[in-house]
PDB file of C-alpha atoms and ligand atoms in Angstrom:
ATOM      1  CA  UNK A 103      -9.877 -54.634 -59.646  1.00 73.00           C
ATOM      2  CA  UNK A 104      -7.656 -54.184 -62.754  1.00 87.00           C
ATOM      3  CA  UNK A 105      -5.385 -51.325 -62.440  1.00 97.00           C
ATOM      4  CA  UNK A 106      -5.088 -48.610 -64.983  1.00 98.00           C
ATOM      5  CA  UNK A 107      -1.762 -47.742 -66.076  1.00 98.00           C
ATOM      6  CA  UNK A 108      -0.585 -43.980 -65.944  1.00 98.00           C
ATOM      7  CA  UNK A 109       2.551 -42.206 -67.230  1.00 98.00           C
ATOM      8  CA  UNK A 110       3.999 -39.537 -65.302  1.00 99.00           C
ATOM      9  CA  UNK A 111       5.872 -36.445 -66.707  1.00 98.00           C
ATOM     10  CA  UNK A 112       8.292 -34.484 -64.214  1.00 98.00           C
ATOM     11  CA  UNK A 113      11.135 -31.696 -64.767  1.00 98.00           C
ATOM     12  CA  UNK A 114      12.328 -31.821 -61.191  1.00 98.00           C
ATOM     13  CA  UNK A 115      12.090 -32.922 -57.480  1.00 98.00           C
ATOM     14  CA  UNK A 116       9.591 -34.907 -58.171  1.00 98.00           C
ATOM     15  CA  UNK A 117       7.787 -34.897 -54.619  1.00 98.00           C
ATOM     16  CA  UNK A 118       4.350 -35.211 -55.975  1.00 98.00           C
ATOM     17  CA  UNK A 119       5.448 -38.314 -58.264  1.00 98.00           C
ATOM     18  CA  UNK A 120       6.799 -39.635 -54.900  1.00 98.00           C
ATOM     19  CA  UNK A 121       3.290 -39.314 -53.494  1.00 98.00           C
ATOM     20  CA  UNK A 122       2.040 -41.091 -56.459  1.00 98.00           C
ATOM     21  CA  UNK A 123       4.240 -43.802 -55.929  1.00 98.00           C
ATOM     22  CA  UNK A 124       3.399 -44.398 -52.464  1.00 98.00           C
ATOM     23  CA  UNK A 125      -0.117 -44.350 -53.512  1.00 98.00           C
ATOM     24  CA  UNK A 126       0.243 -46.731 -55.814  1.00 98.00           C
ATOM     25  CA  UNK A 127       0.220 -49.843 -53.406  1.00 97.00           C
ATOM     26  CA  UNK A 128      -1.163 -53.518 -54.323  1.00 96.00           C
ATOM     27  CA  UNK A 129      -4.688 -52.643 -53.840  1.00 96.00           C
ATOM     28  CA  UNK A 130      -4.617 -49.155 -55.623  1.00 98.00           C
ATOM     29  CA  UNK A 131      -6.657 -49.038 -58.710  1.00 98.00           C
ATOM     30  CA  UNK A 132      -3.922 -47.357 -60.871  1.00 98.00           C
ATOM     31  CA  UNK A 133       0.086 -48.293 -61.673  1.00 98.00           C
ATOM     32  CA  UNK A 134       2.636 -46.116 -62.736  1.00 98.00           C
ATOM     33  CA  UNK A 135       3.880 -47.631 -65.755  1.00 98.00           C
ATOM     34  CA  UNK A 136       6.772 -45.087 -66.894  1.00 98.00           C
ATOM     35  CA  UNK A 137       7.979 -41.679 -65.461  1.00 99.00           C
ATOM     36  CA  UNK A 138       9.327 -39.513 -68.861  1.00 98.00           C
ATOM     37  CA  UNK A 139      11.592 -36.237 -67.884  1.00 98.00           C
ATOM     38  CA  UNK A 140      12.472 -33.447 -70.198  1.00 98.00           C
ATOM     39  CA  UNK A 141      15.640 -33.440 -67.658  1.00 98.00           C
ATOM     40  CA  UNK A 142      18.269 -35.550 -67.061  1.00 98.00           C
ATOM     41  CA  UNK A 143      19.145 -34.489 -63.918  1.00 98.00           C
ATOM     42  CA  UNK A 144      15.518 -34.296 -62.293  1.00 98.00           C
ATOM     43  CA  UNK A 145      15.626 -35.885 -58.984  1.00 98.00           C
ATOM     44  CA  UNK A 146      12.470 -37.737 -59.899  1.00 98.00           C
ATOM     45  CA  UNK A 147      14.167 -40.186 -62.149  1.00 98.00           C
ATOM     46  CA  UNK A 148      15.945 -41.384 -59.157  1.00 98.00           C
ATOM     47  CA  UNK A 149      12.682 -41.881 -57.012  1.00 98.00           C
ATOM     48  CA  UNK A 150      11.030 -43.587 -59.937  1.00 98.00           C
ATOM     49  CA  UNK A 151      14.161 -46.122 -60.469  1.00 98.00           C
ATOM     50  CA  UNK A 152      14.277 -46.832 -57.062  1.00 98.00           C
ATOM     51  CA  UNK A 153      10.795 -47.676 -57.594  1.00 98.00           C
ATOM     52  CA  UNK A 154      11.231 -50.034 -60.002  1.00 98.00           C
ATOM     53  CA  UNK A 155       9.445 -47.792 -62.554  1.00 98.00           C
ATOM     54  CA  UNK A 156      10.790 -47.483 -66.223  1.00 98.00           C
ATOM     55  CA  UNK A 157      12.324 -43.881 -66.977  1.00 98.00           C
ATOM     56  CA  UNK A 158      12.915 -41.974 -70.391  1.00 98.00           C
ATOM     57  CA  UNK A 159      14.501 -38.759 -70.787  1.00 98.00           C
ATOM     58  CA  UNK A 160      13.258 -36.614 -73.556  1.00 98.00           C
ATOM     59  CA  UNK A 161      15.568 -33.382 -73.530  1.00 97.00           C
ATOM     60  CA  UNK A 162      13.242 -30.440 -75.341  1.00 96.00           C
ATOM     61  CA  UNK A 163      16.654 -28.876 -76.478  1.00 96.00           C
ATOM     62  CA  UNK A 164      17.366 -31.857 -78.775  1.00 97.00           C
ATOM     63  CA  UNK A 165      14.380 -31.016 -80.834  1.00 97.00           C
ATOM     64  CA  UNK A 166      14.208 -28.181 -83.233  1.00 96.00           C
ATOM     65  CA  UNK A 167      10.476 -26.826 -82.261  1.00 96.00           C
ATOM     66  CA  UNK A 168       7.712 -27.547 -80.078  1.00 95.00           C
ATOM     67  CA  UNK A 169       5.692 -29.448 -82.524  1.00 96.00           C
ATOM     68  CA  UNK A 170       8.727 -32.333 -82.934  1.00 97.00           C
ATOM     69  CA  UNK A 171       9.304 -32.459 -79.520  1.00 98.00           C
ATOM     70  CA  UNK A 172       5.236 -33.022 -78.609  1.00 98.00           C
ATOM     71  CA  UNK A 173       5.602 -35.503 -81.226  1.00 98.00           C
ATOM     72  CA  UNK A 174       8.270 -37.348 -79.823  1.00 98.00           C
ATOM     73  CA  UNK A 175       6.918 -37.227 -76.422  1.00 98.00           C
ATOM     74  CA  UNK A 176       3.444 -38.568 -77.762  1.00 98.00           C
ATOM     75  CA  UNK A 177       5.245 -41.348 -79.529  1.00 98.00           C
ATOM     76  CA  UNK A 178       7.072 -42.177 -75.957  1.00 98.00           C
ATOM     77  CA  UNK A 179       3.935 -41.971 -73.770  1.00 98.00           C
ATOM     78  CA  UNK A 180       1.977 -44.000 -76.163  1.00 98.00           C
ATOM     79  CA  UNK A 181       4.518 -46.793 -76.102  1.00 98.00           C
ATOM     80  CA  UNK A 182       3.136 -47.734 -72.800  1.00 98.00           C
ATOM     81  CA  UNK A 183      -0.494 -47.349 -73.397  1.00 98.00           C
ATOM     82  CA  UNK A 184      -1.643 -45.374 -70.704  1.00 98.00           C
ATOM     83  CA  UNK A 185      -4.902 -44.655 -69.761  1.00 98.00           C
ATOM     84  CA  UNK A 186      -3.769 -41.618 -67.880  1.00 98.00           C
ATOM     85  CA  UNK A 187      -1.104 -39.009 -68.048  1.00 98.00           C
ATOM     86  CA  UNK A 188      -0.156 -36.941 -65.103  1.00 98.00           C
ATOM     87  CA  UNK A 189       1.865 -33.556 -65.220  1.00 98.00           C
ATOM     88  CA  UNK A 190       3.582 -33.862 -61.879  1.00 98.00           C
ATOM     89  CA  UNK A 191       6.136 -30.859 -62.320  1.00 98.00           C
ATOM     90  CA  UNK A 192       6.601 -31.151 -65.820  1.00 98.00           C
ATOM     91  CA  UNK A 193       7.799 -27.239 -66.345  1.00 96.00           C
ATOM     92  CA  UNK A 194       7.031 -27.458 -70.444  1.00 95.00           C
ATOM     93  CA  UNK A 195       4.163 -25.796 -72.157  1.00 93.00           C
ATOM     94  CA  UNK A 196       2.615 -28.445 -74.483  1.00 96.00           C
ATOM     95  CA  UNK A 197       1.076 -27.568 -77.655  1.00 96.00           C
ATOM     96  CA  UNK A 198      -2.456 -27.864 -78.841  1.00 96.00           C
ATOM     97  CA  UNK A 199      -1.899 -31.195 -80.857  1.00 96.00           C
ATOM     98  CA  UNK A 200      -0.709 -32.644 -77.607  1.00 97.00           C
ATOM     99  CA  UNK A 201      -3.205 -31.815 -75.409  1.00 97.00           C
ATOM    100  CA  UNK A 202      -5.849 -32.531 -77.843  1.00 96.00           C
ATOM    101  CA  UNK A 203      -4.760 -36.073 -78.180  1.00 97.00           C
ATOM    102  CA  UNK A 204      -4.576 -36.692 -74.113  1.00 98.00           C
ATOM    103  CA  UNK A 205      -7.837 -34.676 -73.820  1.00 96.00           C
ATOM    104  CA  UNK A 206      -9.958 -36.039 -70.670  1.00 97.00           C
ATOM    105  CA  UNK A 207      -6.821 -38.601 -69.726  1.00 98.00           C
ATOM    106  CA  UNK A 208      -4.268 -35.439 -68.807  1.00 98.00           C
ATOM    107  CA  UNK A 209      -4.106 -34.383 -65.285  1.00 98.00           C
ATOM    108  CA  UNK A 210      -1.835 -31.201 -63.941  1.00 98.00           C
ATOM    109  CA  UNK A 211      -1.417 -29.957 -60.538  1.00 98.00           C
ATOM    110  CA  UNK A 212      -0.746 -26.488 -60.178  1.00 98.00           C
ATOM    111  CA  UNK A 213       0.352 -24.347 -57.355  1.00 98.00           C
ATOM    112  CA  UNK A 214      -2.234 -21.748 -56.658  1.00 98.00           C
ATOM    113  CA  UNK A 215      -5.939 -22.005 -56.169  1.00 98.00           C
ATOM    114  CA  UNK A 216      -7.101 -21.424 -60.084  1.00 98.00           C
ATOM    115  CA  UNK A 217      -8.411 -19.415 -61.620  1.00 98.00           C
ATOM    116  CA  UNK A 218      -5.846 -17.402 -59.430  1.00 98.00           C
ATOM    117  CA  UNK A 219      -2.008 -17.122 -60.080  1.00 98.00           C
ATOM    118  CA  UNK A 220      -1.698 -18.804 -63.509  1.00 98.00           C
ATOM    119  CA  UNK A 221       1.892 -19.552 -64.901  1.00 96.00           C
ATOM    120  CA  UNK A 222       4.858 -19.022 -62.550  1.00 96.00           C
ATOM    121  CA  UNK A 223       6.010 -17.119 -59.262  1.00 98.00           C
ATOM    122  CA  UNK A 224       2.800 -18.302 -57.790  1.00 98.00           C
ATOM    123  CA  UNK A 225       3.605 -18.241 -54.113  1.00 98.00           C
ATOM    124  CA  UNK A 226       5.246 -14.751 -54.589  1.00 98.00           C
ATOM    125  CA  UNK A 227       2.438 -13.528 -56.309  1.00 98.00           C
ATOM    126  CA  UNK A 228      -0.080 -14.890 -53.497  1.00 98.00           C
ATOM    127  CA  UNK A 229       1.805 -13.265 -50.994  1.00 98.00           C
ATOM    128  CA  UNK A 230       2.269  -9.823 -52.771  1.00 98.00           C
ATOM    129  CA  UNK A 231      -1.487  -9.899 -53.306  1.00 98.00           C
ATOM    130  CA  UNK A 232      -2.065 -10.116 -49.410  1.00 98.00           C
ATOM    131  CA  UNK A 233      -3.986 -13.309 -50.062  1.00 98.00           C
ATOM    132  CA  UNK A 234      -5.189 -14.846 -46.720  1.00 97.00           C
ATOM    133  CA  UNK A 235      -5.655 -18.382 -48.213  1.00 96.00           C
ATOM    134  CA  UNK A 236      -3.376 -19.945 -50.958  1.00 97.00           C
ATOM    135  CA  UNK A 237      -3.311 -23.474 -52.307  1.00 98.00           C
ATOM    136  CA  UNK A 238      -2.957 -26.208 -55.130  1.00 98.00           C
ATOM    137  CA  UNK A 239      -5.303 -27.229 -57.992  1.00 98.00           C
ATOM    138  CA  UNK A 240      -5.547 -30.436 -59.855  1.00 98.00           C
ATOM    139  CA  UNK A 241      -7.136 -29.824 -63.377  1.00 98.00           C
ATOM    140  CA  UNK A 242      -7.963 -31.160 -66.389  1.00 98.00           C
ATOM    141  CA  UNK A 243      -5.440 -29.829 -68.955  1.00 97.00           C
ATOM    142  CA  UNK A 244      -6.919 -28.160 -71.843  1.00 95.00           C
ATOM    143  CA  UNK A 245      -5.767 -25.932 -74.314  1.00 92.00           C
ATOM    144  CA  UNK A 246      -5.587 -22.905 -72.457  1.00 91.00           C
ATOM    145  CA  UNK A 247      -2.679 -22.595 -69.995  1.00 91.00           C
ATOM    146  CA  UNK A 248      -3.472 -23.482 -66.421  1.00 93.00           C
ATOM    147  CA  UNK A 249      -6.944 -23.035 -67.458  1.00 94.00           C
ATOM    148  CA  UNK A 250      -8.415 -26.346 -67.512  1.00 96.00           C
ATOM    149  CA  UNK A 251     -11.588 -27.584 -65.118  1.00 97.00           C
ATOM    150  CA  UNK A 252     -10.436 -27.830 -61.562  1.00 98.00           C
ATOM    151  CA  UNK A 253     -11.044 -31.267 -60.071  1.00 98.00           C
ATOM    152  CA  UNK A 254      -9.727 -30.546 -56.277  1.00 98.00           C
ATOM    153  CA  UNK A 255      -7.752 -28.061 -54.747  1.00 98.00           C
ATOM    154  CA  UNK A 256      -5.861 -27.906 -51.146  1.00 97.00           C
ATOM    155  CA  UNK A 257      -5.909 -24.740 -49.310  1.00 96.00           C
ATOM    156  CA  UNK A 258      -3.380 -23.367 -46.785  1.00 96.00           C
ATOM    157  CA  UNK A 259      -3.730 -20.057 -44.396  1.00 95.00           C
ATOM    158  CA  UNK A 260      -1.029 -17.675 -45.468  1.00 97.00           C
ATOM    159  CA  UNK A 261       0.915 -16.806 -42.163  1.00 97.00           C
ATOM    160  CA  UNK A 262       2.230 -13.305 -41.538  1.00 96.00           C
ATOM    161  CA  UNK A 263       5.732 -14.526 -41.332  1.00 97.00           C
ATOM    162  CA  UNK A 264       5.600 -16.350 -44.789  1.00 98.00           C
ATOM    163  CA  UNK A 265       8.025 -16.224 -47.529  1.00 98.00           C
ATOM    164  CA  UNK A 266       7.440 -17.850 -50.789  1.00 98.00           C
ATOM    165  CA  UNK A 267       9.502 -20.732 -49.641  1.00 98.00           C
ATOM    166  CA  UNK A 268       7.612 -21.436 -46.605  1.00 98.00           C
ATOM    167  CA  UNK A 269       4.545 -20.906 -48.168  1.00 98.00           C
ATOM    168  CA  UNK A 270       5.402 -23.416 -51.099  1.00 98.00           C
ATOM    169  CA  UNK A 271       6.389 -25.927 -48.516  1.00 98.00           C
ATOM    170  CA  UNK A 272       3.036 -26.011 -46.916  1.00 97.00           C
ATOM    171  CA  UNK A 273       1.294 -25.857 -50.388  1.00 98.00           C
ATOM    172  CA  UNK A 274       3.336 -28.803 -51.416  1.00 98.00           C
ATOM    173  CA  UNK A 275       1.971 -31.061 -48.467  1.00 97.00           C
ATOM    174  CA  UNK A 276      -1.715 -30.288 -49.795  1.00 97.00           C
ATOM    175  CA  UNK A 277      -0.325 -31.229 -53.309  1.00 98.00           C
ATOM    176  CA  UNK A 278       0.825 -34.603 -51.953  1.00 98.00           C
ATOM    177  CA  UNK A 279      -3.031 -35.520 -50.706  1.00 97.00           C
ATOM    178  CA  UNK A 280      -4.564 -34.137 -53.499  1.00 98.00           C
ATOM    179  CA  UNK A 281      -2.857 -35.440 -56.121  1.00 98.00           C
ATOM    180  CA  UNK A 282      -3.110 -39.109 -55.435  1.00 98.00           C
ATOM    181  CA  UNK A 283      -6.827 -38.728 -54.561  1.00 97.00           C
ATOM    182  CA  UNK A 284      -7.566 -37.160 -57.849  1.00 98.00           C
ATOM    183  CA  UNK A 285      -5.828 -39.802 -59.414  1.00 98.00           C
ATOM    184  CA  UNK A 286      -7.626 -42.650 -57.378  1.00 98.00           C
ATOM    185  CA  UNK A 287     -10.855 -41.401 -58.502  1.00 98.00           C
ATOM    186  CA  UNK A 288     -10.020 -41.140 -62.028  1.00 98.00           C
ATOM    187  CA  UNK A 289      -8.545 -44.765 -61.907  1.00 98.00           C
ATOM    188  CA  UNK A 290     -11.960 -45.899 -60.169  1.00 98.00           C
ATOM    189  CA  UNK A 291     -13.788 -44.357 -63.185  1.00 97.00           C
ATOM    190  CA  UNK A 292     -15.363 -41.700 -60.886  1.00 97.00           C
ATOM    191  CA  UNK A 293     -14.089 -38.798 -62.965  1.00 98.00           C
ATOM    192  CA  UNK A 294     -14.838 -38.009 -66.399  1.00 97.00           C
ATOM    193  CA  UNK A 295     -14.128 -34.709 -68.668  1.00 97.00           C
ATOM    194  CA  UNK A 296     -17.495 -34.237 -70.855  1.00 94.00           C
ATOM    195  CA  UNK A 297     -16.984 -30.947 -73.289  1.00 89.00           C
ATOM    196  CA  UNK A 298     -15.939 -28.617 -70.760  1.00 89.00           C
ATOM    197  CA  UNK A 299     -17.348 -30.027 -67.757  1.00 95.00           C
ATOM    198  CA  UNK A 300     -16.375 -32.588 -64.953  1.00 98.00           C
ATOM    199  CA  UNK A 301     -18.409 -35.103 -63.981  1.00 98.00           C
ATOM    200  CA  UNK A 302     -17.874 -37.008 -60.657  1.00 97.00           C
ATOM    201  CA  UNK A 303     -19.908 -40.242 -60.127  1.00 97.00           C
ATOM    202  CA  UNK A 304     -22.005 -39.209 -63.082  1.00 97.00           C
ATOM    203  CA  UNK A 305     -22.877 -35.796 -61.688  1.00 97.00           C
ATOM    204  CA  UNK A 306     -21.751 -32.493 -63.093  1.00 97.00           C
ATOM    205  CA  UNK A 307     -19.231 -30.931 -60.629  1.00 97.00           C
ATOM    206  CA  UNK A 308     -20.253 -27.429 -59.741  1.00 93.00           C
ATOM    207  CA  UNK A 309     -17.218 -26.316 -58.155  1.00 96.00           C
ATOM    208  CA  UNK A 310     -13.943 -27.994 -57.103  1.00 97.00           C
ATOM    209  CA  UNK A 311     -13.753 -30.414 -54.159  1.00 96.00           C
ATOM    210  CA  UNK A 312     -11.789 -28.379 -51.552  1.00 96.00           C
ATOM    211  CA  UNK A 313      -9.679 -29.718 -48.857  1.00 84.00           C
ATOM    212  CA  UNK A 314      -9.231 -26.721 -46.487  1.00 73.00           C
ATOM    213  CA  UNK A 315      -6.706 -25.748 -44.345  1.00 64.00           C
ATOM    214  CA  UNK A 316      -8.385 -26.392 -40.752  1.00 57.00           C
TER     215      UNK A 316
HETATM  216  C1  GAR B  25       4.959 -28.381 -57.810  1.00 55.58           C
HETATM  217  O1  GAR B  25       4.802 -27.059 -56.577  1.00 55.58           O
HETATM  218  C2  GAR B  25       3.781 -28.499 -58.741  1.00 55.58           C
HETATM  219  O2  GAR B  25       2.484 -27.649 -58.119  1.00 55.58           O
HETATM  220  C3  GAR B  25       4.459 -27.263 -59.601  1.00 55.58           C
HETATM  221  O3  GAR B  25       5.984 -27.516 -59.591  1.00 55.58           O
HETATM  222  C4  GAR B  25       6.130 -28.432 -58.274  1.00 55.58           C
HETATM  223  C5  GAR B  25       6.707 -29.547 -58.718  1.00 55.58           C
HETATM  224  O4  GAR B  25       7.022 -30.190 -57.250  1.00 55.58           O
HETATM  225  N1  GAR B  25       3.866 -27.326 -60.896  1.00 55.58           N
HETATM  226  C6  GAR B  25       3.981 -26.206 -61.483  1.00 55.58           C
HETATM  227  O5  GAR B  25       4.412 -24.910 -61.254  1.00 55.58           O
HETATM  228  C7  GAR B  25       3.320 -26.519 -62.842  1.00 55.58           C
HETATM  229  N2  GAR B  25       3.313 -25.308 -63.729  1.00 55.58           N
HETATM  230  P1  GAR B  25       7.790 -31.526 -57.643  1.00 55.58           P
HETATM  231  O6  GAR B  25       8.825 -31.870 -58.666  1.00 55.58           O
HETATM  232  O7  GAR B  25       8.410 -31.675 -56.027  1.00 55.58           O
HETATM  233  O8  GAR B  25       6.402 -32.505 -57.553  1.00 55.58           O
END
């Protein structure tokens, strides 16, 4: 099967990137063509280099505004002709032009059960809200921040002794399962975004596919 090339974007540790690297085996339907970071000190860059993947650093602080940064990003990304763009802990907001350019081939993972807890501090906010179940979501990116249609979610049970850090580490383990799986489905041509709807194997997805905590 021909592999689709993807570009991953990171800002930090890159554990989700590592899960994708580990899943990009010889028989996988995708390959990671490049990893782009907005931070030179992102540990994920080391993970990529270790795996022999090309890396680029585009520091947003070197650009006068979001538009010019997004344009530079697009130029760098499109140089690798990716069929899929994967945000893996990329902590910059992307502008509308950028999101439109990659519509239907841009995925993000967010550490909450969307539509709950968009934005930052999700684990702390889930604890403060007394949630019994928390988790992570993989979604298509649209113009609305953390608001695009959700494909897959991984759930974890919240424990009485949980801190934001403990919860984050259990949620991350779910992330490392659901992100590679979603990417695989996309690469196999099973997933499509049509208007605001997700099609899985040609059928509208009524609700996200859920991996529960049991
Ligand atoms: C992950 O928990 C991811 O869901 C989150 O950042 C972490 C990155 O970890 N992403 C966001 O909050 C996006 N708004 P990683 O660098 O180890 O993959």
